């Protein structure tokens, strides 16, 4: 239960970033001269008046309006109910309709559903299977040439399957098959429809004409671009159809073009079921062509059917807190190309900052409101912005609309509810704070970040191969490549690992990737060593998170030194230093020099640790090095030694 607003100024939008991806600018739409939506046309030559008819009784609209008023008297603004349920019993099935052949050879099955005084209806299919090549459509029986649909099973498996809204109190449900197609595969069952009873253009707010306090957005040309990003959405609840406001959001991804939509969680609260994204239908450009001009009928504006994917959201209310009442949707079908994408910021503005909102009060055409941020009595300022309006207000069905900074046009929140009205224009409204919502929404609004799945990894140097997993924070919208390269640390390429550099390929829609680095089985006792692997971006379509773009790899020295001589067993038995020695004896040849001292040339010469006298001159390596100071590799240097004089022998002469 709430209302909402949205906006962004078409002049000077901020495009910089405060910290990591804190802002996005408005992205203009594609200019289109003719805004008349295209639509499919019904087959010619069909006698629609002959279609079998299922007639329902007229619902009690007076009671429905009284119920709506009672629901709206709790001081909060809610999503506006625009349609109530009509049950069909027994359910209409394939047998309820009839087949006709067209002059072009097509086969058409049709059934007419009649709900007296309905302005339109949405049909709930409990079961639907369409033959290969066929399509299922709806059409106003009074104007059957224009088709609404097609109706296709929901990919999330949500039943009942709700059709797009179709105008008229008599609606044709038809299946069109190409010539030669087998008709026996058609299966359907309908036990409920939603009877639309509100005409937003004729509706008034609290018996006050909307024009008396609500401002036509077309009278604010500086906001025209942003206003095109604002739309209406209809979804199914437990008590009928509701109408809210929504806004297309820009991504911080120069190559992305995902149709992301911001609204309130009380408008769309999940993927399936009550207020489920699968049943959402979007309405665009529902606004006057000129300032205070004649508003269009809602059935004449561009519409996007087929539902949406629920990406993220949280509940909460302005009265009790608990969350920012936000939902982010991804449309399953593309919106019209001429629509802009609104910018946003996670900056928290100061009190008294001017703000603006574009919205659909009571499901009517777009209006604009201007005010400022206040904190006169905000129950939960940690979750909600309080707004006091100086021009315009919000009303039921404004729910979910965006609040923007007047100076920059960037979104800072979406409408939960409040008490403003034409009768109480100074009463407060409350908007869930976008800076709080960003914790949930941010990964969908930013360019996909390439991250290692771990912050660090330790591996035995003898493992042979290091496997590293790389993930994208969300699927890339285009085929993407990420560069990687190893870096030097205490571990060295060629000795401890093979230097590696290359790129990882992520097909559009994928998030998982990996790379391999060859490790060298180093048999030297050199302790644990480290090196790094770094990710960089291949193209501007991919952002790389500074916190996760580098991983440190620790190579664990797993060599054993049984005799403690400073040489690993593997190095001794494998002759790594040029000599094979006994890993169980620190001095293999017993000459007084350890194996390590001999192979490393600790005392100036490398000697054979398995031979006591490397040069064969009769003096051990130890005696030559440590006593005589001679070269243990030169057999001739000991022959030039002088005769030893022993003084006590001379005394005996």
XYZ file of C-alpha atoms in Angstrom:
653
model
C 0.000 0.000 0.000
C 1.682 3.178 -1.155
C 2.316 5.674 -3.953
C 5.327 6.682 -5.979
C 7.144 9.191 -8.246
C 9.978 9.453 -10.780
C 12.052 11.989 -12.708
C 15.280 13.303 -14.188
C 16.262 16.582 -15.774
C 17.066 16.576 -19.475
C 19.811 19.172 -19.006
C 23.249 18.602 -17.312
C 23.180 15.121 -15.809
C 26.078 13.949 -13.696
C 28.141 11.297 -15.394
C 31.059 10.939 -12.989
C 31.472 8.306 -10.311
C 31.834 8.974 -6.593
C 33.829 5.970 -5.438
C 32.962 2.731 -7.188
C 30.067 3.145 -9.588
C 27.985 5.434 -7.389
C 26.200 7.225 -10.205
C 24.752 6.793 -13.665
C 23.500 9.522 -16.015
C 20.290 9.591 -18.000
C 20.547 7.741 -21.289
C 18.342 9.338 -23.960
C 16.111 7.183 -26.096
C 16.039 6.944 -29.868
C 14.087 9.768 -31.454
C 10.992 8.456 -33.230
C 8.583 10.750 -35.048
C 5.615 8.387 -35.107
C 4.818 7.108 -31.641
C 1.809 5.077 -32.769
C 2.459 1.491 -31.620
C 2.467 -1.311 -34.150
C 0.104 -4.194 -33.602
C -0.800 -7.527 -35.127
C -3.930 -7.810 -37.247
C -6.543 -10.530 -37.150
C -7.095 -12.882 -40.115
C -9.611 -11.620 -42.663
C -12.767 -13.443 -43.645
C -13.760 -14.733 -40.179
C -17.330 -14.363 -38.896
C -16.471 -13.210 -35.388
C -20.167 -12.858 -34.568
C -20.443 -16.629 -34.906
C -17.863 -17.322 -32.197
C -19.465 -19.207 -29.257
C -20.074 -16.906 -26.307
C -19.599 -17.319 -22.548
C -21.615 -14.648 -20.723
C -20.907 -13.604 -17.144
C -23.072 -11.604 -14.766
C -22.321 -7.926 -14.194
C -20.073 -7.435 -11.124
C -21.043 -5.104 -8.292
C -18.829 -2.139 -9.179
C -20.410 0.054 -6.482
C -19.320 -2.416 -3.816
C -15.842 -2.625 -5.383
C -15.416 1.159 -5.285
C -16.577 1.249 -1.651
C -14.033 -1.457 -0.818
C -11.308 0.526 -2.610
C -12.174 3.613 -0.582
C -12.058 1.671 2.675
C -8.657 0.222 1.773
C -7.387 3.729 1.053
C -8.420 5.234 4.379
C -5.486 3.921 6.411
C -3.347 7.011 5.776
C -1.152 5.209 3.261
C -1.184 5.373 -0.524
C -1.411 2.063 -2.241
C -1.252 0.538 -5.636
C -4.563 1.352 -7.298
C -6.960 -1.499 -8.016
C -8.270 -1.213 -11.564
C -9.891 -4.616 -12.064
C -11.666 -7.320 -10.092
C -12.009 -11.046 -10.668
C -14.883 -12.755 -12.450
C -15.007 -16.547 -12.102
C -16.107 -18.757 -14.988
C -17.905 -21.947 -14.002
C -17.753 -24.423 -15.473
C -14.369 -23.386 -16.910
C -14.244 -22.561 -20.604
C -12.248 -25.123 -22.578
C -11.326 -25.867 -26.160
C -14.762 -27.415 -26.593
C -16.383 -24.107 -25.610
C -15.164 -22.406 -28.787
C -15.456 -23.163 -32.472
C -13.305 -23.426 -35.622
C -13.596 -21.485 -38.860
C -11.550 -21.546 -42.064
C -10.368 -18.329 -43.713
C -10.193 -17.681 -47.464
C -6.404 -17.803 -47.130
C -6.546 -21.363 -45.779
C -5.859 -20.548 -42.149
C -7.817 -22.206 -39.367
C -9.110 -20.007 -36.544
C -10.534 -21.171 -33.220
C -12.461 -18.461 -31.362
C -14.396 -17.991 -28.130
C -16.093 -14.780 -26.948
C -15.964 -13.912 -23.226
C -18.556 -11.297 -22.203
C -18.387 -9.404 -18.880
C -21.003 -6.611 -18.895
C -19.699 -3.035 -18.585
C -16.053 -4.108 -18.558
C -13.662 -1.509 -19.934
C -11.323 -4.368 -20.701
C -10.164 -7.669 -19.310
C -7.234 -9.959 -18.719
C -7.829 -13.679 -19.096
C -6.316 -16.306 -16.795
C -5.391 -19.580 -18.505
C -5.241 -22.566 -16.160
C -3.930 -24.679 -19.013
C -2.619 -23.767 -22.454
C -1.024 -25.758 -25.259
C -0.912 -24.333 -28.791
C -0.228 -26.509 -31.879
C 3.091 -26.048 -33.669
C 3.016 -22.924 -35.834
C -0.080 -21.551 -34.114
C -0.494 -18.427 -31.983
C -3.067 -17.421 -29.370
C -4.418 -13.857 -29.311
C -7.073 -11.629 -27.742
C -9.169 -9.021 -29.518
C -11.973 -6.615 -28.710
C -15.079 -8.162 -30.278
C -16.177 -4.662 -31.294
C -12.898 -4.091 -33.173
C -11.479 -7.562 -33.880
C -8.935 -6.439 -36.473
C -6.396 -5.473 -33.728
C -4.831 -8.341 -31.806
C -3.342 -8.288 -28.303
C -0.656 -10.821 -27.472
C 0.468 -13.368 -28.378
C -0.150 -15.387 -25.241
C 2.631 -17.894 -24.551
C 3.328 -20.105 -21.504
C 5.375 -18.379 -18.810
C 8.991 -19.542 -18.681
C 8.899 -19.412 -14.874
C 6.064 -21.952 -14.932
C 3.631 -19.600 -13.222
C -0.009 -20.666 -13.481
C -2.555 -19.347 -14.100
C -1.077 -17.653 -17.142
C -2.447 -14.114 -17.423
C -3.031 -12.634 -20.851
C -2.306 -9.033 -21.824
C -5.131 -6.617 -21.159
C -7.635 -6.354 -23.976
C -10.195 -3.524 -24.198
C -13.922 -4.183 -24.412
C -16.692 -5.897 -22.508
C -16.673 -8.718 -25.062
C -13.239 -10.184 -25.729
C -12.386 -12.755 -28.361
C -9.864 -15.447 -27.466
C -8.556 -16.903 -30.719
C -6.002 -19.412 -31.905
C -4.713 -18.864 -35.444
C -3.173 -21.824 -37.281
C -1.398 -21.675 -40.647
C -2.805 -23.603 -43.583
C -2.300 -27.346 -43.189
C -1.580 -27.237 -39.439
C -3.093 -29.920 -37.245
C -5.756 -28.432 -34.939
C -5.997 -31.341 -32.511
C -3.117 -30.051 -30.371
C -4.996 -27.025 -29.000
C -5.701 -27.306 -25.276
C -6.860 -24.566 -22.957
C -8.929 -23.960 -19.855
C -10.115 -20.624 -18.443
C -11.791 -20.358 -15.036
C -11.215 -16.674 -14.245
C -10.784 -13.271 -15.847
C -10.039 -9.803 -14.501
C -12.783 -7.287 -15.252
C -11.274 -3.783 -15.673
C -13.691 -1.233 -14.192
C -11.615 1.958 -13.915
C -11.067 4.443 -16.709
C -8.033 6.413 -15.459
C -8.722 9.394 -17.718
C -12.210 9.866 -16.312
C -11.171 9.084 -12.718
C -10.826 11.928 -10.211
C -8.819 11.977 -7.011
C -10.958 12.441 -3.915
C -13.602 14.011 -6.195
C -11.105 16.754 -7.108
C -10.150 17.019 -10.752
C -6.498 15.915 -11.117
C -5.743 19.091 -13.063
C -6.576 21.268 -10.062
C -3.454 20.232 -8.107
C -1.577 17.781 -10.324
C 0.711 19.268 -12.957
C 0.783 17.896 -16.487
C 4.317 16.638 -17.162
C 4.091 17.992 -20.715
C 4.089 21.484 -19.190
C 7.654 20.819 -17.951
C 9.665 20.414 -21.187
C 12.987 20.210 -19.323
C 11.780 16.878 -17.974
C 10.524 15.480 -21.276
C 13.411 13.084 -21.825
C 13.240 11.707 -18.311
C 9.452 11.475 -18.418
C 9.702 9.054 -21.339
C 11.456 6.601 -18.987
C 8.434 6.598 -16.663
C 5.703 4.055 -17.264
C 2.748 2.362 -15.673
C 2.562 -1.310 -14.782
C -0.320 -3.625 -14.135
C -0.064 -6.867 -12.211
C -2.336 -9.407 -10.556
C -2.961 -9.512 -6.808
C -5.198 -11.599 -4.581
C -8.105 -9.154 -5.065
C -7.736 -8.157 -8.724
C -5.587 -6.040 -11.019
C -3.503 -3.196 -9.632
C -1.770 -0.267 -11.294
C 1.559 1.286 -10.193
C 4.241 3.560 -11.606
C 7.683 2.368 -12.703
C 10.857 3.794 -14.261
C 13.397 2.423 -16.739
C 16.888 2.618 -15.231
C 20.217 3.207 -16.910
C 23.096 0.782 -16.380
C 26.678 1.705 -15.653
C 27.677 -0.463 -18.599
C 28.544 1.279 -21.873
C 27.722 -1.866 -23.825
C 24.674 -2.999 -21.869
C 21.089 -2.513 -22.964
C 19.115 -4.537 -20.446
C 15.622 -3.100 -19.855
C 15.755 -2.686 -16.073
C 12.725 -1.305 -14.263
C 12.505 0.251 -10.796
C 9.263 0.083 -8.813
C 8.004 -0.595 -5.292
C 8.037 -4.021 -3.683
C 4.416 -3.664 -2.654
C 3.612 -3.403 -6.377
C 5.699 -6.404 -7.513
C 6.946 -8.594 -4.693
C 8.333 -11.714 -6.354
C 8.485 -13.797 -9.511
C 5.286 -15.816 -9.300
C 1.965 -15.764 -7.507
C 0.348 -12.675 -6.012
C 1.995 -9.482 -7.326
C 4.316 -11.678 -9.342
C 6.592 -10.345 -12.080
C 5.358 -13.035 -14.460
C 1.980 -11.269 -14.712
C 3.339 -7.716 -15.208
C 2.299 -5.628 -18.194
C 3.927 -2.229 -18.943
C 2.373 0.941 -20.417
C 4.530 3.669 -21.990
C 4.123 7.266 -23.145
C 0.763 7.568 -21.409
C 0.853 11.361 -21.442
C -0.492 14.375 -23.271
C 1.138 15.474 -26.528
C 1.269 19.105 -25.370
C 0.842 21.111 -22.180
C -2.641 20.471 -20.746
C -3.593 18.772 -23.993
C -6.083 15.957 -24.438
C -4.808 12.773 -22.778
C -4.740 9.588 -24.860
C -6.717 6.496 -24.005
C -4.564 4.002 -22.159
C -5.318 1.318 -24.757
C -3.790 3.464 -27.493
C -0.298 3.846 -25.975
C 2.644 1.474 -26.509
C 2.503 -1.553 -24.281
C 4.997 -4.299 -23.396
C 3.512 -7.657 -22.425
C 5.101 -10.995 -21.580
C 5.992 -10.325 -17.956
C 9.345 -9.620 -16.353
C 12.049 -11.324 -14.327
C 12.244 -10.382 -10.656
C 15.923 -9.623 -10.033
C 16.026 -8.222 -6.511
C 13.952 -6.422 -3.932
C 13.005 -5.963 -0.307
C 9.872 -5.078 1.599
C 9.497 -2.527 4.367
C 7.215 0.441 4.959
C 7.604 4.092 5.800
C 5.692 3.486 9.027
C 7.630 0.521 10.462
C 10.902 0.474 8.482
C 12.428 -2.930 7.861
C 13.526 -2.158 4.294
C 13.256 0.348 1.462
C 10.221 -1.212 -0.350
C 12.097 -1.612 -3.635
C 11.936 -3.976 -6.618
C 14.163 -4.240 -9.675
C 12.740 -6.024 -12.725
C 14.200 -7.076 -16.047
C 11.641 -6.854 -18.836
C 11.377 -10.001 -20.942
C 10.450 -8.064 -24.075
C 12.160 -4.865 -25.187
C 10.368 -1.558 -24.538
C 9.938 1.010 -27.345
C 13.285 2.332 -28.575
C 12.383 5.976 -28.001
C 12.247 5.624 -24.221
C 15.059 7.112 -22.148
C 16.792 5.280 -19.281
C 16.806 7.303 -16.051
C 20.028 7.957 -14.169
C 20.580 7.437 -10.441
C 22.994 8.184 -7.614
C 23.865 6.657 -4.250
C 24.769 10.077 -2.866
C 22.649 11.020 0.162
C 21.471 14.627 -0.362
C 21.113 17.160 2.420
C 17.785 18.237 3.853
C 15.947 20.943 1.882
C 17.438 19.633 -1.387
C 14.896 20.227 -4.196
C 13.412 17.033 -5.632
C 11.018 16.138 -8.441
C 8.759 13.220 -9.289
C 6.991 12.031 -12.473
C 4.145 9.605 -11.861
C 0.710 8.267 -12.816
C -1.699 9.494 -10.093
C -4.724 7.207 -9.872
C -3.528 5.431 -12.994
C -4.069 8.571 -15.041
C -1.681 10.165 -17.524
C 1.709 11.451 -16.333
C 1.999 14.307 -13.881
C 4.980 16.009 -12.268
C 5.500 17.161 -8.670
C 8.154 19.439 -7.158
C 9.196 19.676 -3.523
C 12.109 19.315 -1.102
C 13.586 16.772 1.280
C 12.518 17.238 4.887
C 12.711 15.409 8.186
C 9.833 16.905 10.122
C 8.579 13.592 11.410
C 10.087 10.770 9.364
C 9.474 7.517 11.278
C 12.474 5.796 9.657
C 14.974 8.212 8.120
C 17.462 5.330 7.908
C 15.290 3.763 5.173
C 13.117 6.570 3.749
C 13.333 10.115 2.431
C 10.543 12.443 3.559
C 9.244 14.844 0.881
C 7.024 17.917 1.240
C 5.553 19.142 -2.044
C 5.376 22.745 -3.153
C 3.765 21.919 -6.523
C 1.638 18.870 -7.179
C 1.173 15.770 -4.992
C 1.111 11.978 -5.375
C -1.864 9.654 -5.233
C -2.671 5.934 -5.331
C -1.040 4.328 -8.417
C 1.862 6.761 -8.084
C 3.341 3.907 -6.017
C 6.784 2.788 -7.145
C 7.551 5.996 -9.021
C 11.023 7.455 -8.674
C 12.185 10.487 -6.716
C 14.926 12.496 -8.429
C 17.189 15.382 -7.586
C 15.836 18.476 -9.317
C 19.330 19.789 -10.046
C 20.674 16.648 -11.725
C 17.642 14.500 -12.421
C 19.223 11.426 -10.785
C 17.011 9.017 -8.904
C 17.452 8.800 -5.121
C 14.424 6.667 -4.210
C 11.032 5.197 -5.106
C 7.620 5.931 -3.591
C 6.285 3.827 -0.763
C 3.441 6.103 0.363
C 2.380 9.005 2.484
C -0.464 11.423 3.113
C -0.174 14.107 0.452
C -3.272 14.802 -1.633
C -4.980 17.683 -3.350
C -6.838 18.239 -0.083
C -3.589 18.093 1.970
C -0.795 19.145 -0.390
C 1.642 19.871 2.441
C 1.399 16.402 3.989
C 4.514 14.203 3.718
C 5.303 11.389 1.290
C 7.981 8.752 1.861
C 10.420 7.250 -0.627
C 12.654 4.212 -0.066
C 16.267 5.399 -0.180
C 18.138 4.326 -3.305
C 21.485 4.405 -1.497
C 20.109 1.698 0.815
C 18.551 -0.274 -2.051
C 21.836 -0.224 -3.964
C 23.255 -2.983 -1.757
C 20.757 -5.326 -3.452
C 20.438 -3.694 -6.853
C 24.005 -2.594 -7.527
C 25.292 -5.741 -9.199
C 22.532 -5.490 -11.811
C 23.151 -1.804 -12.488
C 26.920 -1.995 -12.937
C 28.961 -3.439 -15.774
C 29.709 -7.089 -14.962
C 32.808 -7.341 -12.778
C 35.342 -10.120 -13.355
C 36.315 -11.705 -10.052
C 38.273 -14.690 -8.865
C 36.037 -17.019 -6.900
C 38.643 -16.963 -4.091
C 40.684 -14.148 -2.595
C 43.781 -16.345 -2.325
C 44.858 -19.926 -2.871
C 47.576 -22.231 -1.503
C 48.749 -25.234 -3.479
C 51.531 -27.793 -3.285
C 54.365 -27.044 -5.684
C 54.146 -30.631 -6.893
C 50.479 -30.387 -7.927
C 51.455 -29.858 -11.547
C 48.573 -27.564 -12.518
C 46.832 -24.661 -10.827
C 43.157 -24.207 -11.737
C 41.595 -20.820 -11.024
C 37.870 -20.075 -11.290
C 36.795 -16.676 -12.636
C 33.207 -15.446 -12.424
C 31.297 -12.424 -13.671
C 29.140 -10.631 -11.121
C 26.276 -10.902 -13.604
C 25.912 -12.232 -17.148
C 27.497 -10.079 -19.825
C 25.105 -8.661 -22.386
C 27.604 -9.260 -25.195
C 30.380 -11.800 -25.812
C 33.187 -10.664 -23.511
C 36.872 -11.426 -23.051
C 38.919 -10.891 -19.892
C 42.711 -10.675 -19.992
C 44.883 -12.389 -17.398
C 48.623 -12.548 -16.694
C 50.887 -13.974 -13.999
C 53.108 -11.674 -11.953
C 56.426 -12.228 -10.204
C 56.750 -12.535 -6.443
C 59.077 -14.670 -4.367
C 58.181 -17.472 -6.759
C 59.844 -17.120 -10.136
C 58.549 -18.012 -13.600
C 60.477 -20.835 -15.203
C 61.648 -22.169 -11.866
C 58.407 -22.394 -9.902
C 55.662 -21.886 -12.509
C 55.196 -21.230 -16.196
C 54.540 -17.578 -16.987
C 51.069 -17.391 -18.488
C 49.074 -14.648 -20.198
C 45.961 -14.813 -22.300
C 42.226 -14.159 -22.316
C 39.096 -15.818 -20.999
C 36.014 -15.855 -23.211
C 32.567 -15.387 -21.703
C 29.684 -15.858 -24.167
C 26.786 -13.459 -23.681
C 24.663 -14.663 -20.785
C 27.400 -16.756 -19.161
C 29.136 -16.073 -15.837
C 31.579 -18.957 -15.301
C 35.122 -19.292 -16.635
C 38.513 -20.642 -15.611
C 42.209 -20.699 -16.418
C 45.141 -23.080 -15.916
C 48.732 -22.318 -14.911
C 51.465 -24.981 -15.067
C 53.527 -25.440 -11.896
C 57.126 -26.672 -11.730
C 57.913 -29.420 -9.230
C 60.800 -27.555 -7.590
C 62.864 -30.022 -5.496
C 64.879 -27.305 -3.766
C 64.282 -26.508 -0.115
C 63.403 -22.857 -0.597
C 60.315 -22.500 1.601
C 56.870 -21.278 0.567
C 56.801 -18.764 -2.288
C 54.109 -16.560 -3.798
C 53.147 -15.127 -7.163
C 50.068 -13.297 -8.441
C 47.561 -13.584 -11.262
C 45.831 -10.404 -12.390
C 42.689 -9.786 -14.441
C 42.294 -6.777 -16.699
C 39.538 -5.723 -19.050
C 39.698 -6.565 -22.709
C 37.126 -3.985 -23.732
C 35.118 -1.149 -22.147
C 32.045 -3.376 -21.908
C 33.553 -5.118 -18.905
C 34.475 -3.530 -15.617
C 36.979 -5.305 -13.367
C 36.593 -4.962 -9.625
C 39.750 -3.547 -8.069
C 39.218 -5.679 -4.974
C 38.971 -8.969 -6.799
C 41.016 -8.540 -9.946
C 44.240 -9.991 -8.446
C 44.736 -13.269 -6.632
C 47.814 -14.301 -4.629
C 48.975 -17.877 -5.097
C 51.115 -19.469 -2.377
C 53.266 -22.393 -3.458
C 53.735 -24.792 -0.540
C 57.258 -26.284 -0.347
C 56.408 -29.962 0.171
C 59.941 -31.381 -0.121
C 61.334 -33.667 2.624
C 64.887 -33.547 4.039
C 65.272 -36.784 5.979
C 68.908 -36.349 6.994
C 68.641 -32.614 7.633
C 71.573 -31.726 5.447
C 69.742 -28.913 3.650
C 69.099 -30.955 0.498
C 65.707 -32.489 -0.206
C 65.473 -36.225 -0.567
C 64.251 -35.781 -4.137
C 67.216 -33.565 -5.006
C 69.658 -36.117 -3.537
C 68.224 -39.240 -5.181
C 67.528 -37.459 -8.471
C 70.943 -35.848 -8.771
C 69.390 -32.395 -9.017
C 72.718 -30.704 -8.199
C 74.755 -33.040 -10.419
C 75.464 -35.741 -7.834
C 73.393 -38.614 -6.448
C 73.701 -38.818 -2.677
C 72.184 -40.752 0.207
C 69.146 -38.872 1.591
C 69.563 -40.724 4.894
C 73.175 -39.588 5.493
C 74.071 -35.904 5.758
C 77.681 -36.715 4.707
C 77.408 -39.461 2.117
C 81.187 -39.990 1.650
C 82.077 -39.390 5.293
C 84.830 -36.912 4.484
C 83.732 -34.400 7.103
C 81.966 -32.103 4.649
C 78.176 -32.325 4.461
C 76.546 -33.147 1.162
C 75.128 -29.588 1.121
C 78.572 -28.007 1.637
C 80.041 -30.036 -1.202
C 77.319 -29.563 -3.876
C 76.856 -25.887 -3.053
C 80.595 -25.120 -2.954
C 80.191 -23.493 0.423
C 83.966 -23.344 0.957
C 84.884 -22.142 -2.508
C 84.783 -25.358 -4.531
C 82.027 -27.766 -5.570
C 83.182 -31.298 -4.756
C 81.724 -34.777 -5.184
C 79.744 -35.592 -2.036
C 79.980 -39.331 -2.826
C 83.801 -39.299 -3.160
C 86.061 -38.428 -0.189
C 88.881 -37.356 -2.540
C 87.410 -35.680 -5.580
C 90.763 -35.068 -7.347
C 92.352 -38.400 -6.293
C 95.545 -36.854 -4.886
C 95.455 -38.781 -1.629
C 94.105 -35.929 0.428
C 90.409 -35.823 1.334
C 88.300 -32.949 0.208
C 87.923 -31.858 3.820
C 91.713 -31.964 4.468
C 92.497 -29.938 1.365
C 89.784 -27.323 1.960
C 89.737 -26.969 5.681
C 93.348 -27.799 6.716
C 95.691 -27.285 3.796
C 93.782 -24.537 2.034
C 94.312 -26.298 -1.283
C 92.086 -26.929 -4.314
C 90.298 -30.263 -3.908
C 89.825 -30.366 -7.674
C 93.584 -30.094 -8.548
C 95.534 -33.329 -7.997
C 98.866 -31.577 -8.535
C 98.740 -28.853 -5.909
C 99.635 -31.222 -3.020
C 102.898 -32.380 -4.753
C 104.444 -28.972 -4.209
C 103.967 -29.115 -0.478
C 107.351 -28.561 1.432
C 108.838 -31.293 3.640
C 107.710 -31.059 7.174
C 110.475 -30.168 9.679
C 110.052 -31.758 13.051
C 112.250 -29.835 15.525
C 112.760 -32.640 18.096
C 114.323 -34.882 15.409
C 117.156 -32.339 14.989
C 118.011 -32.508 18.682
C 118.755 -36.203 18.262
C 121.572 -35.698 15.670
